[in-house]
Amino acid sequence: MAMNPAMLFKIKSAWDKFVNNHPKFPMFLRAASATGIKEGYIIEVKITDTEGKAICTNVKLTSSDMELIDMIKDMSSNAR
């Protein structure tokens, strides 16, 4: 599946804006990947709305999840 170059540019532009708004998040991602994300690890996500109500979920990484993570890493390193 080939991605439209214009869409890649839009995604890159949106990511740059996100990084500018949230500079600690990419540092967090680099720190997490530096220690090595492995099968069996648990990723937890928590969302808190403006009224303080929170929802939380987690996923335990499987081998197929790791394939996706490796693809994303490859895409990221090739984009530089």
CSV table of C-alpha atoms in Angstrom, one decimal:
chain,number,residue,atom,x,y,z
A,1,MET,CA,0.0,0.0,0.0
A,2,ALA,CA,1.7,3.2,-1.2
A,3,MET,CA,0.9,6.4,0.6
A,4,ASN,CA,0.1,9.6,-1.2
A,5,PRO,CA,3.1,12.0,-0.9
A,6,ALA,CA,0.8,14.9,-0.2
A,7,MET,CA,-0.7,13.0,2.7
A,8,LEU,CA,2.8,12.2,4.1
A,9,PHE,CA,3.5,15.9,3.9
A,10,LYS,CA,0.3,16.7,5.9
A,11,ILE,CA,1.1,14.1,8.5
A,12,LYS,CA,4.7,15.5,8.8
A,13,SER,CA,3.3,19.0,9.2
A,14,ALA,CA,0.8,17.9,11.8
A,15,TRP,CA,3.4,16.0,13.7
A,16,ASP,CA,5.7,19.0,13.7
A,17,LYS,CA,2.9,21.2,15.1
A,18,PHE,CA,2.1,18.5,17.8
A,19,VAL,CA,5.8,18.4,18.8
A,20,ASN,CA,5.9,22.1,19.0
A,21,ASN,CA,2.8,22.1,21.3
A,22,HIS,CA,4.0,19.1,23.4
A,23,PRO,CA,7.8,18.9,23.4
A,24,LYS,CA,8.0,16.4,26.3
A,25,PHE,CA,6.0,13.8,24.4
A,26,PRO,CA,8.7,13.0,21.8
A,27,MET,CA,11.3,12.9,24.5
A,28,PHE,CA,9.1,10.3,26.3
A,29,LEU,CA,8.8,8.2,23.2
A,30,ARG,CA,12.6,8.3,22.7
A,31,ALA,CA,13.2,7.3,26.3
A,32,ALA,CA,10.7,4.4,26.0
A,33,SER,CA,12.2,3.1,22.8
A,34,ALA,CA,15.7,3.5,24.1
A,35,THR,CA,15.1,0.9,26.8
A,36,GLY,CA,13.5,-1.4,24.2
A,37,ILE,CA,9.8,-2.1,24.0
A,38,LYS,CA,9.3,-5.9,24.0
A,39,GLU,CA,6.6,-8.5,23.7
A,40,GLY,CA,4.8,-8.9,27.0
A,41,TYR,CA,5.2,-5.3,28.0
A,42,ILE,CA,2.0,-3.4,28.9
A,43,ILE,CA,1.2,0.0,27.4
A,44,GLU,CA,-1.3,2.0,29.4
A,45,VAL,CA,-3.2,5.0,28.2
A,46,LYS,CA,-5.2,7.4,30.4
A,47,ILE,CA,-7.4,10.2,29.2
A,48,THR,CA,-8.7,12.9,31.6
A,49,ASP,CA,-11.3,15.4,30.4
A,50,THR,CA,-11.5,19.0,31.5
A,51,GLU,CA,-13.8,18.1,34.3
A,52,GLY,CA,-11.4,15.6,35.8
A,53,LYS,CA,-13.2,12.4,34.6
A,54,ALA,CA,-10.7,9.8,33.5
A,55,ILE,CA,-10.8,6.7,31.5
A,56,CYS,CA,-7.9,4.2,31.3
A,57,THR,CA,-7.0,1.1,29.3
A,58,ASN,CA,-4.0,-1.0,28.6
A,59,VAL,CA,-2.7,-3.5,26.2
A,60,LYS,CA,-0.2,-6.3,26.6
A,61,LEU,CA,2.0,-6.4,23.5
A,62,THR,CA,1.9,-9.5,21.4
A,63,SER,CA,4.3,-10.6,18.6
A,64,SER,CA,2.1,-9.1,15.9
A,65,ASP,CA,2.0,-5.8,17.9
A,66,MET,CA,5.8,-5.9,17.8
A,67,GLU,CA,5.7,-6.3,14.0
A,68,LEU,CA,3.7,-3.1,13.8
A,69,ILE,CA,6.0,-1.2,16.2
A,70,ASP,CA,9.0,-2.3,14.1
A,71,MET,CA,7.3,-1.1,10.9
A,72,ILE,CA,6.6,2.3,12.6
A,73,LYS,CA,10.2,2.5,13.7
A,74,ASP,CA,11.4,1.8,10.2
A,75,MET,CA,9.1,4.4,8.7
A,76,SER,CA,10.4,6.9,11.3
A,77,SER,CA,14.0,6.3,10.7
A,78,ASN,CA,13.5,6.4,6.9
A,79,ALA,CA,11.7,9.7,7.1
A,80,ARG,CA,14.7,11.5,8.6
